Each structure stands twice: as structure tokens, then as C-alpha cells.
């Protein structure tokens, strides 16, 4: 009897729940159809439009900065630097400016530093070797250290090979 009573109560509870929930579910469906979904779609369209607009502004700013960079490089006789090496990253704050002075100053400083390095290389003993390495990796201090290390390695190898030849000659003389 208890199980039967419980089953009847459970059936009544489910019926009442369905009757209470039907208006809510209907209202929720209307809310989704007329409010939630259209607002989400409008928000997505607006976000896409804003992103496209901002990307366009950043691309235009970067194009201006690249042109400035290329003109500077050309005027200083530099033909090997990629724009990315100057460290300028265009963001929206920069893109909103009519003329991004700080970025231009950073570019100018970098290009002038490279020109100064190149002028210093022209005065060095192994200028051609250093310049060739510098064009691949424009970091003068690293290049000079690497070239000097290579020079020391070559000198050590020359001494080593000379010693090896002497030992070889001695073995030939002994085994005659």
C-alpha cells in the first residue's frame, strides 16, 4: 500500500510540475527566440566588425612604419634588415595616433645603431668576414666574439696539425 500511495503521489507531483513548468518553458522558448539568440548574433556581428576595423587600422599603421623603416634603411645603405628586428609591435594605442612618434623614434634609433655598427666594422681587420656574419645576425658584439673565437680555433688547429705532421714524419723516419 505504501508503494502504491507513493506512486500516486509521484504521479501527481509530476503532473503538477508539468503544469507549472509549461508556462515557464513556453516563456523561456520565446525569450531565447526573440531576445537571447538575436542579441548574441548581433553581438557577434558587432565584435567581428570591430575586430576587422581595428585590424585594418593596425595594418595601415604598420604599413606606414614599414615604409618609414624601408626609407631609412635605403638612405643609410642597409639592404639586409627585416622590419621585425626593430622590435616595433603595432597595437591599437599606436594605430590610433596620427603619427606614431615613439615607434618611429625606436625604428630610427635601431637603424642608426646598425649603421654605426657597419661603420665600426669597416674599420676592423676582418671586415669582410665580420660584415658577412653581421648581415645574418646584426649583433656586433656577438659577431666579434664569434669571429675571434673562430680565429683562435683556426690558430690552435694549425698548431695541432703542424704537431701531427711532425709526429708523422718522426714515425716514418723511425720505421724507415
PDB file of C-alpha atoms in Angstrom, residues 8-159:
ATOM      1  CA  UNK A   8       0.174   8.008  -6.885  1.00  0.00           C
ATOM      2  CA  UNK A   9       1.843  10.920  -5.089  1.00  0.00           C
ATOM      3  CA  UNK A  10       4.758  10.788  -7.510  1.00  0.00           C
ATOM      4  CA  UNK A  11       2.392  10.845 -10.495  1.00  0.00           C
ATOM      5  CA  UNK A  12       0.554  13.841  -9.038  1.00  0.00           C
ATOM      6  CA  UNK A  13       3.859  15.622  -8.352  1.00  0.00           C
ATOM      7  CA  UNK A  14       4.967  15.084 -11.959  1.00  0.00           C
ATOM      8  CA  UNK A  15       1.604  16.327 -13.272  1.00  0.00           C
ATOM      9  CA  UNK A  16       1.783  19.473 -11.104  1.00  0.00           C
ATOM     10  CA  UNK A  17       5.396  20.051 -12.119  1.00  0.00           C
ATOM     11  CA  UNK A  18       4.499  19.742 -15.814  1.00  0.00           C
ATOM     12  CA  UNK A  19       1.565  22.161 -15.347  1.00  0.00           C
ATOM     13  CA  UNK A  20       3.792  24.670 -13.522  1.00  0.00           C
ATOM     14  CA  UNK A  21       6.714  24.301 -15.943  1.00  0.00           C
ATOM     15  CA  UNK A  22       4.724  24.545 -19.193  1.00  0.00           C
ATOM     16  CA  UNK A  23       4.205  28.330 -18.997  1.00  0.00           C
ATOM     17  CA  UNK A  24       7.834  28.820 -17.897  1.00  0.00           C
ATOM     18  CA  UNK A  25       9.196  26.647 -20.722  1.00  0.00           C
ATOM     19  CA  UNK A  26       6.997  28.483 -23.231  1.00  0.00           C
ATOM     20  CA  UNK A  27       8.184  31.866 -21.926  1.00  0.00           C
ATOM     21  CA  UNK A  28      11.814  30.660 -21.948  1.00  0.00           C
ATOM     22  CA  UNK A  29      11.499  29.467 -25.551  1.00  0.00           C
ATOM     23  CA  UNK A  30      10.090  32.882 -26.558  1.00  0.00           C
ATOM     24  CA  UNK A  31      12.901  34.604 -24.626  1.00  0.00           C
ATOM     25  CA  UNK A  32      15.517  32.510 -26.474  1.00  0.00           C
ATOM     26  CA  UNK A  33      13.856  33.099 -29.841  1.00  0.00           C
ATOM     27  CA  UNK A  34      13.216  36.847 -29.549  1.00  0.00           C
ATOM     28  CA  UNK A  35      15.886  38.086 -27.140  1.00  0.00           C
ATOM     29  CA  UNK A  36      18.849  35.818 -26.347  1.00  0.00           C
ATOM     30  CA  UNK A  37      19.635  34.476 -29.830  1.00  0.00           C
ATOM     31  CA  UNK A  38      19.186  37.814 -31.704  1.00  0.00           C
ATOM     32  CA  UNK A  39      21.297  39.665 -29.120  1.00  0.00           C
ATOM     33  CA  UNK A  40      24.073  37.047 -29.277  1.00  0.00           C
ATOM     34  CA  UNK A  41      24.073  37.179 -33.088  1.00  0.00           C
ATOM     35  CA  UNK A  42      24.157  40.999 -33.054  1.00  0.00           C
ATOM     36  CA  UNK A  43      26.992  40.965 -30.515  1.00  0.00           C
ATOM     37  CA  UNK A  44      28.996  38.507 -32.643  1.00  0.00           C
ATOM     38  CA  UNK A  45      28.458  40.629 -35.784  1.00  0.00           C
ATOM     39  CA  UNK A  46      29.476  43.785 -33.942  1.00  0.00           C
ATOM     40  CA  UNK A  47      32.573  42.106 -32.474  1.00  0.00           C
ATOM     41  CA  UNK A  48      33.591  40.874 -35.933  1.00  0.00           C
ATOM     42  CA  UNK A  49      33.100  44.357 -37.394  1.00  0.00           C
ATOM     43  CA  UNK A  50      35.124  45.992 -34.582  1.00  0.00           C
ATOM     44  CA  UNK A  51      37.911  43.398 -34.942  1.00  0.00           C
ATOM     45  CA  UNK A  52      38.059  43.957 -38.712  1.00  0.00           C
ATOM     46  CA  UNK A  53      38.116  47.719 -38.235  1.00  0.00           C
ATOM     47  CA  UNK A  54      40.875  47.551 -35.614  1.00  0.00           C
ATOM     48  CA  UNK A  55      42.930  45.113 -37.687  1.00  0.00           C
ATOM     49  CA  UNK A  56      42.627  47.458 -40.637  1.00  0.00           C
ATOM     50  CA  UNK A  57      43.837  50.386 -38.532  1.00  0.00           C
ATOM     51  CA  UNK A  58      46.794  48.347 -37.228  1.00  0.00           C
ATOM     52  CA  UNK A  59      47.687  47.148 -40.731  1.00  0.00           C
ATOM     53  CA  UNK A  60      47.592  50.705 -42.055  1.00  0.00           C
ATOM     54  CA  UNK A  61      49.809  51.907 -39.198  1.00  0.00           C
ATOM     55  CA  UNK A  62      52.251  49.016 -39.695  1.00  0.00           C
ATOM     56  CA  UNK A  63      52.402  49.719 -43.429  1.00  0.00           C
ATOM     57  CA  UNK A  64      53.315  53.344 -42.669  1.00  0.00           C
ATOM     58  CA  UNK A  65      56.001  52.235 -40.224  1.00  0.00           C
ATOM     59  CA  UNK A  66      57.379  49.657 -42.679  1.00  0.00           C
ATOM     60  CA  UNK A  67      57.588  52.323 -45.362  1.00  0.00           C
ATOM     61  CA  UNK A  68      59.444  54.624 -42.947  1.00  0.00           C
ATOM     62  CA  UNK A  69      61.767  51.733 -41.991  1.00  0.00           C
ATOM     63  CA  UNK A  70      62.488  50.885 -45.629  1.00  0.00           C
ATOM     64  CA  UNK A  71      63.216  54.536 -46.487  1.00  0.00           C
ATOM     65  CA  UNK A  72      65.601  54.836 -43.535  1.00  0.00           C
ATOM     66  CA  UNK A  73      67.393  51.611 -44.430  1.00  0.00           C
ATOM     67  CA  UNK A  74      67.726  52.733 -48.036  1.00  0.00           C
ATOM     68  CA  UNK A  75      69.059  56.165 -47.050  1.00  0.00           C
ATOM     69  CA  UNK A  76      71.669  54.559 -44.744  1.00  0.00           C
ATOM     70  CA  UNK A  77      72.697  51.933 -47.316  1.00  0.00           C
ATOM     71  CA  UNK A  78      71.315  48.984 -45.377  1.00  0.00           C
ATOM     72  CA  UNK A  79      69.802  46.240 -47.513  1.00  0.00           C
ATOM     73  CA  UNK A  80      69.603  43.257 -45.190  1.00  0.00           C
ATOM     74  CA  UNK A  81      67.444  44.183 -42.198  1.00  0.00           C
ATOM     75  CA  UNK A  82      63.959  42.741 -41.815  1.00  0.00           C
ATOM     76  CA  UNK A  83      61.358  45.058 -40.258  1.00  0.00           C
ATOM     77  CA  UNK A  84      60.724  42.589 -37.412  1.00  0.00           C
ATOM     78  CA  UNK A  85      64.230  43.117 -35.995  1.00  0.00           C
ATOM     79  CA  UNK A  86      63.481  46.685 -34.908  1.00  0.00           C
ATOM     80  CA  UNK A  87      61.120  45.415 -32.188  1.00  0.00           C
ATOM     81  CA  UNK A  88      58.086  47.531 -33.030  1.00  0.00           C
ATOM     82  CA  UNK A  89      54.749  45.830 -32.380  1.00  0.00           C
ATOM     83  CA  UNK A  90      51.727  47.781 -33.545  1.00  0.00           C
ATOM     84  CA  UNK A  91      48.862  47.849 -31.057  1.00  0.00           C
ATOM     85  CA  UNK A  92      45.621  49.845 -31.042  1.00  0.00           C
ATOM     86  CA  UNK A  93      47.043  52.712 -28.977  1.00  0.00           C
ATOM     87  CA  UNK A  94      49.736  53.185 -31.604  1.00  0.00           C
ATOM     88  CA  UNK A  95      47.318  52.680 -34.504  1.00  0.00           C
ATOM     89  CA  UNK A  96      45.006  55.439 -33.204  1.00  0.00           C
ATOM     90  CA  UNK A  97      47.783  58.041 -33.359  1.00  0.00           C
ATOM     91  CA  UNK A  98      48.026  60.123 -36.499  1.00  0.00           C
ATOM     92  CA  UNK A  99      51.813  59.758 -36.411  1.00  0.00           C
ATOM     93  CA  UNK A 100      53.279  57.121 -34.083  1.00  0.00           C
ATOM     94  CA  UNK A 101      56.342  59.160 -32.996  1.00  0.00           C
ATOM     95  CA  UNK A 102      57.655  56.718 -30.378  1.00  0.00           C
ATOM     96  CA  UNK A 103      57.649  53.818 -32.837  1.00  0.00           C
ATOM     97  CA  UNK A 104      59.345  55.982 -35.458  1.00  0.00           C
ATOM     98  CA  UNK A 105      61.982  57.034 -32.926  1.00  0.00           C
ATOM     99  CA  UNK A 106      62.539  53.381 -32.000  1.00  0.00           C
ATOM    100  CA  UNK A 107      62.921  52.435 -35.672  1.00  0.00           C
ATOM    101  CA  UNK A 108      65.288  55.346 -36.334  1.00  0.00           C
ATOM    102  CA  UNK A 109      67.389  54.504 -33.288  1.00  0.00           C
ATOM    103  CA  UNK A 110      67.662  50.870 -34.342  1.00  0.00           C
ATOM    104  CA  UNK A 111      68.586  51.641 -37.954  1.00  0.00           C
ATOM    105  CA  UNK A 112      71.138  54.262 -36.885  1.00  0.00           C
ATOM    106  CA  UNK A 113      72.638  51.740 -34.452  1.00  0.00           C
ATOM    107  CA  UNK A 114      73.021  49.221 -37.271  1.00  0.00           C
ATOM    108  CA  UNK A 115      74.644  51.907 -39.451  1.00  0.00           C
ATOM    109  CA  UNK A 116      77.057  52.746 -36.601  1.00  0.00           C
ATOM    110  CA  UNK A 117      77.914  49.040 -36.263  1.00  0.00           C
ATOM    111  CA  UNK A 118      78.540  48.838 -40.004  1.00  0.00           C
ATOM    112  CA  UNK A 119      80.812  51.905 -39.854  1.00  0.00           C
ATOM    113  CA  UNK A 120      82.745  50.295 -36.994  1.00  0.00           C
ATOM    114  CA  UNK A 121      83.070  47.034 -38.959  1.00  0.00           C
ATOM    115  CA  UNK A 122      84.585  48.940 -41.895  1.00  0.00           C
ATOM    116  CA  UNK A 123      87.494  49.876 -39.619  1.00  0.00           C
ATOM    117  CA  UNK A 124      88.132  46.303 -38.398  1.00  0.00           C
ATOM    118  CA  UNK A 125      90.834  43.918 -39.553  1.00  0.00           C
ATOM    119  CA  UNK A 126      88.483  41.130 -40.720  1.00  0.00           C
ATOM    120  CA  UNK A 127      85.816  43.499 -42.067  1.00  0.00           C
ATOM    121  CA  UNK A 128      84.553  41.239 -44.874  1.00  0.00           C
ATOM    122  CA  UNK A 129      84.162  38.200 -42.618  1.00  0.00           C
ATOM    123  CA  UNK A 130      82.587  40.220 -39.810  1.00  0.00           C
ATOM    124  CA  UNK A 131      80.198  42.021 -42.203  1.00  0.00           C
ATOM    125  CA  UNK A 132      79.102  38.728 -43.763  1.00  0.00           C
ATOM    126  CA  UNK A 133      78.288  37.336 -40.307  1.00  0.00           C
ATOM    127  CA  UNK A 134      76.690  40.616 -39.198  1.00  0.00           C
ATOM    128  CA  UNK A 135      74.294  40.565 -42.153  1.00  0.00           C
ATOM    129  CA  UNK A 136      72.977  37.188 -40.914  1.00  0.00           C
ATOM    130  CA  UNK A 137      72.778  38.278 -37.259  1.00  0.00           C
ATOM    131  CA  UNK A 138      73.014  42.040 -36.653  1.00  0.00           C
ATOM    132  CA  UNK A 139      74.564  41.866 -33.195  1.00  0.00           C
ATOM    133  CA  UNK A 140      78.071  43.271 -33.418  1.00  0.00           C
ATOM    134  CA  UNK A 141      79.306  42.129 -30.011  1.00  0.00           C
ATOM    135  CA  UNK A 142      78.183  38.541 -30.627  1.00  0.00           C
ATOM    136  CA  UNK A 143      79.730  38.526 -34.102  1.00  0.00           C
ATOM    137  CA  UNK A 144      83.083  39.928 -32.979  1.00  0.00           C
ATOM    138  CA  UNK A 145      83.296  37.394 -30.152  1.00  0.00           C
ATOM    139  CA  UNK A 146      82.383  34.546 -32.524  1.00  0.00           C
ATOM    140  CA  UNK A 147      84.876  35.646 -35.198  1.00  0.00           C
ATOM    141  CA  UNK A 148      87.660  35.994 -32.615  1.00  0.00           C
ATOM    142  CA  UNK A 149      86.819  32.554 -31.258  1.00  0.00           C
ATOM    143  CA  UNK A 150      86.933  31.099 -34.779  1.00  0.00           C
ATOM    144  CA  UNK A 151      90.288  32.783 -35.354  1.00  0.00           C
ATOM    145  CA  UNK A 152      91.694  31.265 -32.135  1.00  0.00           C
ATOM    146  CA  UNK A 153      90.285  27.871 -33.147  1.00  0.00           C
ATOM    147  CA  UNK A 154      91.997  28.100 -36.547  1.00  0.00           C
ATOM    148  CA  UNK A 155      95.310  29.037 -34.907  1.00  0.00           C
ATOM    149  CA  UNK A 156      95.012  26.127 -32.440  1.00  0.00           C
ATOM    150  CA  UNK A 157      94.135  23.743 -35.276  1.00  0.00           C
ATOM    151  CA  UNK A 158      97.112  24.960 -37.338  1.00  0.00           C
ATOM    152  CA  UNK A 159      99.441  24.243 -34.387  1.00  0.00           C
TER     153      UNK A 159
END
